[in-house]
Coordinates of C-alpha atoms and ligand atoms in Angstrom, one line a residue:
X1 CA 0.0 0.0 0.0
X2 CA 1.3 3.5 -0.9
X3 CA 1.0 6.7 0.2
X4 CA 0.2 10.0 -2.3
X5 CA 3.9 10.5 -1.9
X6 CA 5.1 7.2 -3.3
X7 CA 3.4 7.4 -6.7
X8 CA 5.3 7.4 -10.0
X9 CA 4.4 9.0 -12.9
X10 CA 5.7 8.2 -16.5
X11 CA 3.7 11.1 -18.8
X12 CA 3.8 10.0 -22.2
X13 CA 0.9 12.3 -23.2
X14 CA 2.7 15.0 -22.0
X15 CA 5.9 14.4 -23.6
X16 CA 4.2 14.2 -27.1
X17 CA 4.3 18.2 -26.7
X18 CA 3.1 21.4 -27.3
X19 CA 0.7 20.9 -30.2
X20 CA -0.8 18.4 -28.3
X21 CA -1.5 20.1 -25.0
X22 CA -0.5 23.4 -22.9
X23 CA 1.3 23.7 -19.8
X24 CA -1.5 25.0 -17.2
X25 CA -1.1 25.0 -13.3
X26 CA -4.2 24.3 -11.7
X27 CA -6.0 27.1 -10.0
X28 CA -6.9 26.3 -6.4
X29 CA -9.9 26.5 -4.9
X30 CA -10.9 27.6 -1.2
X31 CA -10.8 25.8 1.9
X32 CA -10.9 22.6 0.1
X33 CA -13.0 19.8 2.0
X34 CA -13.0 15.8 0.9
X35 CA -16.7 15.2 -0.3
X36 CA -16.3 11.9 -1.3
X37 CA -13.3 9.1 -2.1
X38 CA -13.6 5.7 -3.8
X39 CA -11.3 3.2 -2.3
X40 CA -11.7 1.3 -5.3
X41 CA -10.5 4.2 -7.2
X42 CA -7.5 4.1 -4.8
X43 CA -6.9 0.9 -4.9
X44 CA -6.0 1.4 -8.7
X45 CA -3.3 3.1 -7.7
X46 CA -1.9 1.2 -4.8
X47 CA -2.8 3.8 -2.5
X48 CA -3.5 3.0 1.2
X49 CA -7.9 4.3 1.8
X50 CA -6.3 5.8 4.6
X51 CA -4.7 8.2 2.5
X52 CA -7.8 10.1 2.1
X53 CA -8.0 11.5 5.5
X54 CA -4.6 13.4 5.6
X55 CA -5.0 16.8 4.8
X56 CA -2.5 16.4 1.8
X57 CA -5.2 14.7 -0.1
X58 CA -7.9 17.4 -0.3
X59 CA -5.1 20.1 -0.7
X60 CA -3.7 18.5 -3.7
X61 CA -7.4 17.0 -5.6
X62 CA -8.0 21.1 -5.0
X63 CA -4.9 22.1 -6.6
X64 CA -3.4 23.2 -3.5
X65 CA -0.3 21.0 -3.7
X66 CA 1.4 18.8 -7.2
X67 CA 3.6 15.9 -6.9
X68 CA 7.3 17.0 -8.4
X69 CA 6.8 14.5 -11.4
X70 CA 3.1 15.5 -12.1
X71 CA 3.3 17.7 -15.3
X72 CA -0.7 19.5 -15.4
X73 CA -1.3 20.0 -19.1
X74 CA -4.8 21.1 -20.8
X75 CA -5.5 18.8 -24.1
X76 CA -6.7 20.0 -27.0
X77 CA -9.9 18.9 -28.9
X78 CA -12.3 19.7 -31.2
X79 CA -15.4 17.3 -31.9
X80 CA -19.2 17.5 -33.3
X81 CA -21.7 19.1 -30.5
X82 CA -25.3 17.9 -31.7
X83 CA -24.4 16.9 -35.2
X84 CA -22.5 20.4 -35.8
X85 CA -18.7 20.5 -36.0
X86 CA -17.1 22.7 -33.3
X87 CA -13.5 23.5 -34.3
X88 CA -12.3 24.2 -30.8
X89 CA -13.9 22.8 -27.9
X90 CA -11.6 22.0 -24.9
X91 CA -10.7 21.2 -22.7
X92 CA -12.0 24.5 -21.1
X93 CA -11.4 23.4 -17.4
X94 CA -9.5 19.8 -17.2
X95 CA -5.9 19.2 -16.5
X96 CA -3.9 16.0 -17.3
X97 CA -2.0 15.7 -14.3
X98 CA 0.1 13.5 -15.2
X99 CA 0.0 9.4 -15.6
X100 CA 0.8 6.6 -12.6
X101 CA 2.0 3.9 -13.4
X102 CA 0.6 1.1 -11.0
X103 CA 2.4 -2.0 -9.1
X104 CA 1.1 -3.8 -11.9
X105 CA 2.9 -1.4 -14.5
X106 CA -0.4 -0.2 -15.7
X107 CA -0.5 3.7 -16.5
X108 CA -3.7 5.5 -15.1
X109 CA -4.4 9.1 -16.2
X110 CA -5.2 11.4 -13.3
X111 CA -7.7 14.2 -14.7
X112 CA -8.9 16.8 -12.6
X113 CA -11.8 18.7 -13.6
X114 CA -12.7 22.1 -12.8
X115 CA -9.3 23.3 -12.4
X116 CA -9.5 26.6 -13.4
X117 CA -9.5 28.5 -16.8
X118 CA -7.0 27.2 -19.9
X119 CA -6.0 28.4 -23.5
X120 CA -9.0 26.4 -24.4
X121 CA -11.8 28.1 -22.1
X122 CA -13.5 30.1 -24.3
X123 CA -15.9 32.6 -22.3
X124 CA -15.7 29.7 -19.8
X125 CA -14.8 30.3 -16.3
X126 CA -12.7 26.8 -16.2
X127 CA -15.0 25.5 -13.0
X128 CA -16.8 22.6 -12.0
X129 CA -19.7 23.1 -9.5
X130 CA -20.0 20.7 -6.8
X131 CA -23.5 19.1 -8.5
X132 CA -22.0 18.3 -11.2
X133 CA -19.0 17.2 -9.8
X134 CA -20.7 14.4 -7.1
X135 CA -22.6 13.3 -10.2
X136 CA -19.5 12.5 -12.5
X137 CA -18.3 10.4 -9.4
X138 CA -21.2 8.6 -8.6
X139 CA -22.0 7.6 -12.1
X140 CA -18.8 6.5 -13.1
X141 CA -18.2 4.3 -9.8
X142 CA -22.0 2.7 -10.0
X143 CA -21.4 2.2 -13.8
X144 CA -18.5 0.4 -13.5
X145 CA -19.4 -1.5 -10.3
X146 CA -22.4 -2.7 -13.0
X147 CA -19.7 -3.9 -15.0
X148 CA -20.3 -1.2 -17.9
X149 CA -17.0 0.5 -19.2
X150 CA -16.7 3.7 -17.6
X151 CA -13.9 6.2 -16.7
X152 CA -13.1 5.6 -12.9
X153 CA -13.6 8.7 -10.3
X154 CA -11.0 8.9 -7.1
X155 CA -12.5 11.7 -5.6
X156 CA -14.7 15.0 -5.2
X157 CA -13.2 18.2 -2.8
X158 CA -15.8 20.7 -2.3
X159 CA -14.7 24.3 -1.5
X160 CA -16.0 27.8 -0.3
X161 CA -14.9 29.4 -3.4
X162 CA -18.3 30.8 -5.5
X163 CA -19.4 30.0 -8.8
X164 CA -21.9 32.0 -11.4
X165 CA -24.2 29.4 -13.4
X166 CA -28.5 29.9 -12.7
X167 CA -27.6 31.0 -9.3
X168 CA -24.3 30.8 -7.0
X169 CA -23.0 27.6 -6.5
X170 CA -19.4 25.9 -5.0
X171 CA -16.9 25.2 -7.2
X172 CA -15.7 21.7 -6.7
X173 CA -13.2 19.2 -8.1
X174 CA -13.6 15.8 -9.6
X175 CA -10.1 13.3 -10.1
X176 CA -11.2 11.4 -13.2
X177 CA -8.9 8.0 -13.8
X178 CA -8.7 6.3 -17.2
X179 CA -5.9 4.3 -18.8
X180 CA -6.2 7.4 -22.0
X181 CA -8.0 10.5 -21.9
X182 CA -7.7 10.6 -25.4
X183 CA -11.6 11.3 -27.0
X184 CA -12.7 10.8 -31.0
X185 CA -12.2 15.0 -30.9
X186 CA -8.7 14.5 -30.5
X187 CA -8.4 12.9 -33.9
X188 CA -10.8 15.3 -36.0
X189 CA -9.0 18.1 -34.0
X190 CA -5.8 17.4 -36.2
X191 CA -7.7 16.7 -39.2
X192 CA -9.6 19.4 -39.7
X193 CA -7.0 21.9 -38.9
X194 CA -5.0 19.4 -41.6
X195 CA -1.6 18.9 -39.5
X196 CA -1.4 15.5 -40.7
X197 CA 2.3 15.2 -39.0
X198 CA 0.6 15.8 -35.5
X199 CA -2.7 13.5 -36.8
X200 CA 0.0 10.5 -37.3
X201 CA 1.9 11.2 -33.6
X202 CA -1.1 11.2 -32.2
X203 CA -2.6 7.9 -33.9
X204 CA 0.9 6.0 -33.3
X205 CA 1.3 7.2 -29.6
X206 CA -2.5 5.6 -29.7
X207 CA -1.3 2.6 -30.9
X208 CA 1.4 2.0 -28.9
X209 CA 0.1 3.1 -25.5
X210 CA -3.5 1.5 -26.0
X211 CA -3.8 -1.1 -29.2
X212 CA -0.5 -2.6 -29.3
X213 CA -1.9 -5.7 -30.7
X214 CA -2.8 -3.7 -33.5
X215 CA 0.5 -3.1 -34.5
X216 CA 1.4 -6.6 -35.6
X217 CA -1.7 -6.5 -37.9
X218 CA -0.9 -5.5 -42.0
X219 CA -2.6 -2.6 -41.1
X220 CA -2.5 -0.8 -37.9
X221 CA -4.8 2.0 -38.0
X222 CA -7.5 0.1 -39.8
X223 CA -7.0 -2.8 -36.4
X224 CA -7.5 0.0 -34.0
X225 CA -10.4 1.6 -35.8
X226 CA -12.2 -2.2 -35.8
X227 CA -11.1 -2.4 -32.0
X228 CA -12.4 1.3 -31.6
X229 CA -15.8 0.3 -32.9
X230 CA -15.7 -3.1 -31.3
X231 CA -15.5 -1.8 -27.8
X232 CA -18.2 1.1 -28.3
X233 CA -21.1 -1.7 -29.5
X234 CA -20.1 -3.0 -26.7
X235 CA -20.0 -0.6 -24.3
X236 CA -23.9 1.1 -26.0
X237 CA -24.9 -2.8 -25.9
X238 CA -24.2 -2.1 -21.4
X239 CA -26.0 1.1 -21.8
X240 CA -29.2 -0.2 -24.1
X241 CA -29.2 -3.1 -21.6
X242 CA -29.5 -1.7 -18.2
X243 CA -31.2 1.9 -19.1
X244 CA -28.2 4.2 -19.4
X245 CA -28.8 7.4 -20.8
X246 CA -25.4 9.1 -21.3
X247 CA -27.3 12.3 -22.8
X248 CA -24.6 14.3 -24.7
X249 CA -22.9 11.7 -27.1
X250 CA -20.9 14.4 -29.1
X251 CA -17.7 13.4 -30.6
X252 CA -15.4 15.0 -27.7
X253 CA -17.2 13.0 -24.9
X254 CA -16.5 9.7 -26.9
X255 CA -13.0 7.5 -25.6
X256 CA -10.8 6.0 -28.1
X257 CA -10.9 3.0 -25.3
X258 CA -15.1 2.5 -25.7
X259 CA -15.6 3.9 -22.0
X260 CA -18.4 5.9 -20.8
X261 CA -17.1 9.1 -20.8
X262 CA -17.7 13.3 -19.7
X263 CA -20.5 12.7 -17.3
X264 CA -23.2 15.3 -17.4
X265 CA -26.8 15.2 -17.5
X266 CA -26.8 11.5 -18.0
X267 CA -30.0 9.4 -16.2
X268 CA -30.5 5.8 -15.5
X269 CA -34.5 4.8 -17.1
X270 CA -36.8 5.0 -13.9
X271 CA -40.1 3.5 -15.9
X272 CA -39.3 2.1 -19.1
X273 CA -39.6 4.7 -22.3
X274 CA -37.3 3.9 -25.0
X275 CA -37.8 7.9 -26.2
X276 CA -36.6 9.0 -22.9
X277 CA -34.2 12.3 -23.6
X278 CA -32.4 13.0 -20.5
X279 CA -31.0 16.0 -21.9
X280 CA -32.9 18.9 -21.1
X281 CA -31.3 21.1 -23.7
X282 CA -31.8 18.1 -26.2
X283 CA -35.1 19.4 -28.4
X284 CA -34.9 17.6 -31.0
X285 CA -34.1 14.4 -28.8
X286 CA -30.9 13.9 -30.3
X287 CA -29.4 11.7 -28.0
X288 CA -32.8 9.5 -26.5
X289 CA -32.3 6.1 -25.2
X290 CA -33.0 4.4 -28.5
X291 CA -30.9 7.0 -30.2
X292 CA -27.7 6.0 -28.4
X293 CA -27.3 3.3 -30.9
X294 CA -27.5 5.2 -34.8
X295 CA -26.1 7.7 -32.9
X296 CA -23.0 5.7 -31.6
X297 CA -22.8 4.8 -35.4
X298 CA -22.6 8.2 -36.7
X299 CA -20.4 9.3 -33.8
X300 CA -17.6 6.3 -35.2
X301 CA -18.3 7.2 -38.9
X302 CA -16.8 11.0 -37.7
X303 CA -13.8 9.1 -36.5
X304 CA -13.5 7.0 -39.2
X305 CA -13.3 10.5 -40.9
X306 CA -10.4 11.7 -39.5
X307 CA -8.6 8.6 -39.9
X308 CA -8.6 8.8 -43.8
X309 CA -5.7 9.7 -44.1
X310 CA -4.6 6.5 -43.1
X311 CA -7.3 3.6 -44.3
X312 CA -9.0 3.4 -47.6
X313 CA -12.8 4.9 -47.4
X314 CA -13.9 1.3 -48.9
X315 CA -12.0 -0.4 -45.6
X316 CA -13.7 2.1 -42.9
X317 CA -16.8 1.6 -44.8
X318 CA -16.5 -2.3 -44.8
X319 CA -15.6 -1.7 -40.5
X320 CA -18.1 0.6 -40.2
X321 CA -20.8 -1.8 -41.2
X322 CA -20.1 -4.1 -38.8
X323 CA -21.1 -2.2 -35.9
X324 CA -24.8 -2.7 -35.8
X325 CA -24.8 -6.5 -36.1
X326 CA -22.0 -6.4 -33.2
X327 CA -23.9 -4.2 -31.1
X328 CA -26.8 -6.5 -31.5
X329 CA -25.1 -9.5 -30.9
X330 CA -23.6 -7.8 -27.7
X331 CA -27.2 -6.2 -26.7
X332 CA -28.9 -9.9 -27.3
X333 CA -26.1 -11.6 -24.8
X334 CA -26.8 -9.6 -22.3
X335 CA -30.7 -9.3 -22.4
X336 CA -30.8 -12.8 -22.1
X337 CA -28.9 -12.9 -19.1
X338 CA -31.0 -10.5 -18.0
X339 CA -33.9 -12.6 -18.6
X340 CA -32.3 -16.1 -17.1
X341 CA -32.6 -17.8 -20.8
X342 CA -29.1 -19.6 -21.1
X343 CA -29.4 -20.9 -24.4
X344 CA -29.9 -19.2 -27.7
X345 CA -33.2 -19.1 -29.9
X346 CA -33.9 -17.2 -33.3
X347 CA -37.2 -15.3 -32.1
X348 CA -35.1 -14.1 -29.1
X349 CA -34.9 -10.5 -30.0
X350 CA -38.7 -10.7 -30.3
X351 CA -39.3 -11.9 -27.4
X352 CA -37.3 -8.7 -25.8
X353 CA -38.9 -6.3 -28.3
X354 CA -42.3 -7.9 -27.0
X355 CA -41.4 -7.1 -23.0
X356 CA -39.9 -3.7 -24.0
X357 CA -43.4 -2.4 -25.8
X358 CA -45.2 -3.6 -23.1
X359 CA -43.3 -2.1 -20.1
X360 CA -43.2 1.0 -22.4
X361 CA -47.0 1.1 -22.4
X362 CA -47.3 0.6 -18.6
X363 CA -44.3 2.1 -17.6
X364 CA -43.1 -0.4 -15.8
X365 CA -39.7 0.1 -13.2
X366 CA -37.0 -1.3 -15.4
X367 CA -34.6 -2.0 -12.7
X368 CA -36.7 -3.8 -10.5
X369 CA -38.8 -5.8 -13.4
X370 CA -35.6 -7.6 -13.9
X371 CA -34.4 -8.1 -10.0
X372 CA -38.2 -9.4 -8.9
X373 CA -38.1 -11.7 -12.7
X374 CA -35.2 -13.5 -10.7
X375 CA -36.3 -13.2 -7.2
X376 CA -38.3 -16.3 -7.6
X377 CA -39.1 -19.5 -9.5
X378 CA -40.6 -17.4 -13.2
X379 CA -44.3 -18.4 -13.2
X380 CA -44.4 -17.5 -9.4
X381 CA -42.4 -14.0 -10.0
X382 CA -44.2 -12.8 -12.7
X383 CA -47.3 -13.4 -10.9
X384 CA -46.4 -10.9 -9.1
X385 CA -45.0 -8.8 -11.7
X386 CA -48.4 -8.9 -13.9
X387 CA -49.8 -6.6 -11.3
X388 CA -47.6 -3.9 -12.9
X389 CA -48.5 -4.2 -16.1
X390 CA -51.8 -2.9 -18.1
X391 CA -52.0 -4.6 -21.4
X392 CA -52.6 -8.1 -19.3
X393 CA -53.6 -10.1 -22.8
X394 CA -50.7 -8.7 -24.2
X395 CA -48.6 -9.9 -21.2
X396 CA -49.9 -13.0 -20.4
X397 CA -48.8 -13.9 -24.1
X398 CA -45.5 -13.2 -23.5
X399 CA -45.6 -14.9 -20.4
X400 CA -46.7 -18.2 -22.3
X401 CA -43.7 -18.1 -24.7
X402 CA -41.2 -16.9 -22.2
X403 CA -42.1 -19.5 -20.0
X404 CA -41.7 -22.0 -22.7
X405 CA -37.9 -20.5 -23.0
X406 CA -37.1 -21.2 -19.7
X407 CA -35.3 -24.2 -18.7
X408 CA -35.5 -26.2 -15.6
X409 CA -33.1 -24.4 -13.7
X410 CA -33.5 -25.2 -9.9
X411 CA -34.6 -21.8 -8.6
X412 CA -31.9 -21.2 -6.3
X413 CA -29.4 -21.4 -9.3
X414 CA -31.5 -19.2 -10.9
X415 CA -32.5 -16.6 -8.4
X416 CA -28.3 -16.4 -8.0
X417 CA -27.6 -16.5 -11.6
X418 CA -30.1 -13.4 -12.3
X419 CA -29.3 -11.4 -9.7
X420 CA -25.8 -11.8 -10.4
X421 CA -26.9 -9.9 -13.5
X422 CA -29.6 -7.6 -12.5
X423 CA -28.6 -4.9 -10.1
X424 CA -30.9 -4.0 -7.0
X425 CA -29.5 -1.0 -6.4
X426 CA -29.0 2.1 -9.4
X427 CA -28.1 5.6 -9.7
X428 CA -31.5 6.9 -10.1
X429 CA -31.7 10.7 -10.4
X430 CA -33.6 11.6 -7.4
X431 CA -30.8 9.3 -5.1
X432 CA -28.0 11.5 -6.5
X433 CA -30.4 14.8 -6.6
X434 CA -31.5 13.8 -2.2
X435 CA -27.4 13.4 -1.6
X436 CA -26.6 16.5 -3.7
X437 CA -29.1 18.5 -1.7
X438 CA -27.6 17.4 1.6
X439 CA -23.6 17.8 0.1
X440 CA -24.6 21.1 -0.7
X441 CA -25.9 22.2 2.8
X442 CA -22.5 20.5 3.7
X443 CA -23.7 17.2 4.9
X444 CA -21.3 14.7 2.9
X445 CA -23.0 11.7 4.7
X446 CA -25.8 10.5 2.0
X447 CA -22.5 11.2 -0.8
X448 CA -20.6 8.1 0.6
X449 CA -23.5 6.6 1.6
X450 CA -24.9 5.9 -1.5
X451 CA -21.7 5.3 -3.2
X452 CA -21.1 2.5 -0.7
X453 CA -24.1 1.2 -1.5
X454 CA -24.0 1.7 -5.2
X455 CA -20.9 -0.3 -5.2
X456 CA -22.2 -3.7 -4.3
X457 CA -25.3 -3.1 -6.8
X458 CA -25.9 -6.5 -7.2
X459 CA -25.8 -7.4 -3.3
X460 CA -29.0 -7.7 -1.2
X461 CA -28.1 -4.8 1.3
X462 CA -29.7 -5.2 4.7
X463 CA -30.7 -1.8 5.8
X464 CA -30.3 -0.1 2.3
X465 CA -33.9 -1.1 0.5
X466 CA -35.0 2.8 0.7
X467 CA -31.8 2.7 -2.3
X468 CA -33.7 0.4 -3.8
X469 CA -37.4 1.7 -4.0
X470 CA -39.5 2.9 -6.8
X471 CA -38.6 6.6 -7.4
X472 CA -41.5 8.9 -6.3
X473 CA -43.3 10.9 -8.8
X474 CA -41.5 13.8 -8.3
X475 CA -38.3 12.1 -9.1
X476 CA -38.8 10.6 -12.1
X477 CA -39.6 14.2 -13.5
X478 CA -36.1 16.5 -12.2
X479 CA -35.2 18.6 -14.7
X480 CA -31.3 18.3 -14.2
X481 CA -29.4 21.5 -15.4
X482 CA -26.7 21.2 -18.4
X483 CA -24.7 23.8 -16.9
X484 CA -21.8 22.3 -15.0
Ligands
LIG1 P1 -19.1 19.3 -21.8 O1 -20.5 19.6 -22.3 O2 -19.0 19.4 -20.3 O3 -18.5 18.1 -22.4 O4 -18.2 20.5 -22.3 C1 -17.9 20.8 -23.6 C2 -16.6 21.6 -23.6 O5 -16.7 22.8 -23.0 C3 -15.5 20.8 -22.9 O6 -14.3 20.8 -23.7 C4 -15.2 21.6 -21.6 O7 -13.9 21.7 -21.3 C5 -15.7 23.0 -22.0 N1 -16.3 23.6 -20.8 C6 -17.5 23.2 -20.2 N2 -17.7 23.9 -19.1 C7 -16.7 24.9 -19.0 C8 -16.4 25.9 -18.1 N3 -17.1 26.2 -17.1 N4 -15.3 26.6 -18.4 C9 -14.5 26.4 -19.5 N5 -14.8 25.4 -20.3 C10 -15.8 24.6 -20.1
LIG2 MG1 -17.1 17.0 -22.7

């Protein structure tokens, strides 16, 4: 176990240079208070939980204090907002601290956002408020304790200093970890400002640090743009699969790596409602739950622009085509887990289209349709569960063939099996919104609280069901604010 002092850093993103990113100290903010840690987070980088009580911790994830080896840098990126190409977008008020390399010799960037203005702000006052900042590190600890790729989040420091968005707020700090910070924007940064010299660095330092495997293949770039696309079916297959909204899926909040990534007004589906826009700004409904998926698609095509001057337009078309028969094949996988079916049958994806329409015309709790399915032996659960539901013909007709899926599992395997699978405990809005409330009044106690809990999803909690409850009325209906 280490201590913040003991950590080594090896900054290969920094040392590609200047055209890459811009030397920026991070601004501090005032009387700098831990709000939250994530020993898990911690444990990435060898570092003792105990760390997070000494002073030193809050001072530096406030930009008090730097390590001698840390090099802060701003990265720059352009990317398309809402189907529009912006030519410079950030980062406006991250810093790339620098990158520790683990016991295990794997290199972890640490990211702190909010961290003051940069070349790259804009009219942007380079802040994080403290809302925002507690719901980056909730959702990307609960999304990866769910098993969906996410970036990691060590920790949020509150402060006293004041920020301007609707009304005053606290400026606060949020230590994002990922293996490469490194979004889709990064790549049509350098193409459409046509330094193709940079545009290669960047794909080869890419390549190396990330897809090494692709570099035995006859052609490298072309591997990593398959792997590229790969992981994100993938990862949207996660999202489609247990009702994560991400919200704003332009270009610059995509990862090379196929993570969830840039956390902002992101929700988790209380009822089911497949045209669900989390996104209050989001008119048009842009990025909806069933959007994610053509718009994942478009969001790799933009990639696969930039990359042309490496791979043939016939070979990132070929690639490109293969992402909605992987995202399906992902999407099916995991439903049927999901649903306890172990085996695989062609009307499957029916039979799931079936269940979504009709927990889309009762608005049924998505979350806990799955956890009760498995709670008991099937025809006794959904019993139960037909209480919820409106269209009852319609139902009890799925029922029938769904039953006539399932195989004799003893119900003890099962009940383990699907619960293993389908979480009791999410991050629904109204939980984070109850725990910002308190945070803000400076009550940090429902914070770690529910990010304890949030981190066993999948465990039966004794003492933690109000996590678990149907969300009242009120909170399926917050309006969460885009500014940040
Ligand atoms: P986001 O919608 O949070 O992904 O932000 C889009 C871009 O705007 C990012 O590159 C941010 O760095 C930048 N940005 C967002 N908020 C601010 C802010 N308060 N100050 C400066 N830049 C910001
Ligand atoms: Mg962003």
């Amino acid at each position: 176990m280490k201590t913040l002092a003991d950590l080594t850093f090896d900054n290969c993103f920094a040392r590609l240079g200047d055209a890459f990113s811009t030397e920026v100290l991070p601004e501090p903010i005032d009387e700098p208070r831990l709000v939250v840690a994530s020993p898990a987070a911690m444990a990435l980088l060898d570092l003792d939980p105990d760390e997070a009580e000494q002073p030193v911790f809050a001072e530096i994830f406030a930009g008090h204090k730097l390590w001698e080896s840390a090099e802060p840098r701003a990265m720059v990126y352009s990317g398309h907002q809402f189907g529009s190409y912006n030519p410079r977008l950030g980062d406006g008020r991250g810093l790339l601290l620098g990158e520790v390399v683990n016991d295990a010799g794997e290199h972890w960037d640490l990211h702190l956002k909010g961290a003051g203005q940069t070349p790259y702000s804009r009219m942007g006052d380079g802040r994080a408020v403290l809302r925002s900042s507690i719901r980056e590190f909730l959702a990307s600890e609960a999304l990866h304790a769910l098993g969906i790729p996410s970036s990691r989040a060590l920790c949020v420091v509150g402060s006293s200093t004041p920020v301007w968005r609707e009304k005053k707020e606290s400026a606060a700090m949020v230590l994002r970890m990922a293996p490469s910070h490194v979004r889709f924007g990064h790549f049509e940064y350098f193409y459409y400002t046509k330094q193709e010299e940079q545009l290669k660095t960047l794909g080869e330092h890419v390549l190396k640090s990330h897809f090494p495997q692709c570099l035995e293949q006859p052609e490298p770039y072309l591997a990593m743009f398959r792997e590229v696309l790969e992981r994100n079916a993938e990862m949207i297959a996660y999202w489609q699969a247990y009702g994560f909204c991400h919200g704003v899926m332009n270009t610059d909040n995509m990862s090379i790596l196929g993570i969830t990534f840039d956390y902002g007004p992101f929700a988790f589906l209380d009822d089911f409602d497949a045209r669900f826009i989390c996104n209050h700004s989001d008119d048009a409904g842009r990025y909806s739950f069933s959007n994610q998926v053509p718009i994942a698609h478009w969001n790799l095509s933009a990639l696969a622009q930039a990359l042309t001057p490496f791979i043939s337009v016939d070979a990132l078309r070929d690639t490109l085509n293969l992402f909605l028969p992987l995202y399906q094949a992902h999407y099916l996988a995991l439903m049927r887990k999901r649903l306890g079916l172990y085996d695989e049958h062609e009307h499957d994806e029916k039979l799931i289209e079936r269940l979504l329409q009709l927990m889309q015309t009762s608005a049924v709790d998505y979350t806990r349709f799955f956890r009760e399915l498995g709670d008991s032996a099937a025809a006794d659960a959904l019993k139960r569960l037909r209480e919820d539901f409106v269209d009852l013909a319609g139902f009890d007709e799925w029922v029938t063939d769904y039953l006539a899926r399932c195989g004799d599992l003893d119900p003890a395997e099962r009940r383990a099996r699907m619960h293993a699978v389908n979480p009791k405990y999410i991050l629904r809005n109204y939980l984070a919104q109850q725990a910002i409330e308190a945070a803000e009044k400076g009550d940090y106690s429902e914070v770690r609280l529910l990010h304890a809990v949030l981190s066993k999803p999948f465990e039966d909690q004794p003492g933690m069901e109000r996590f678990a409850e149907r969300p009242p009325e009120w909170g399926k209906h917050l309006e969460i604010s885009c500014s940040s």
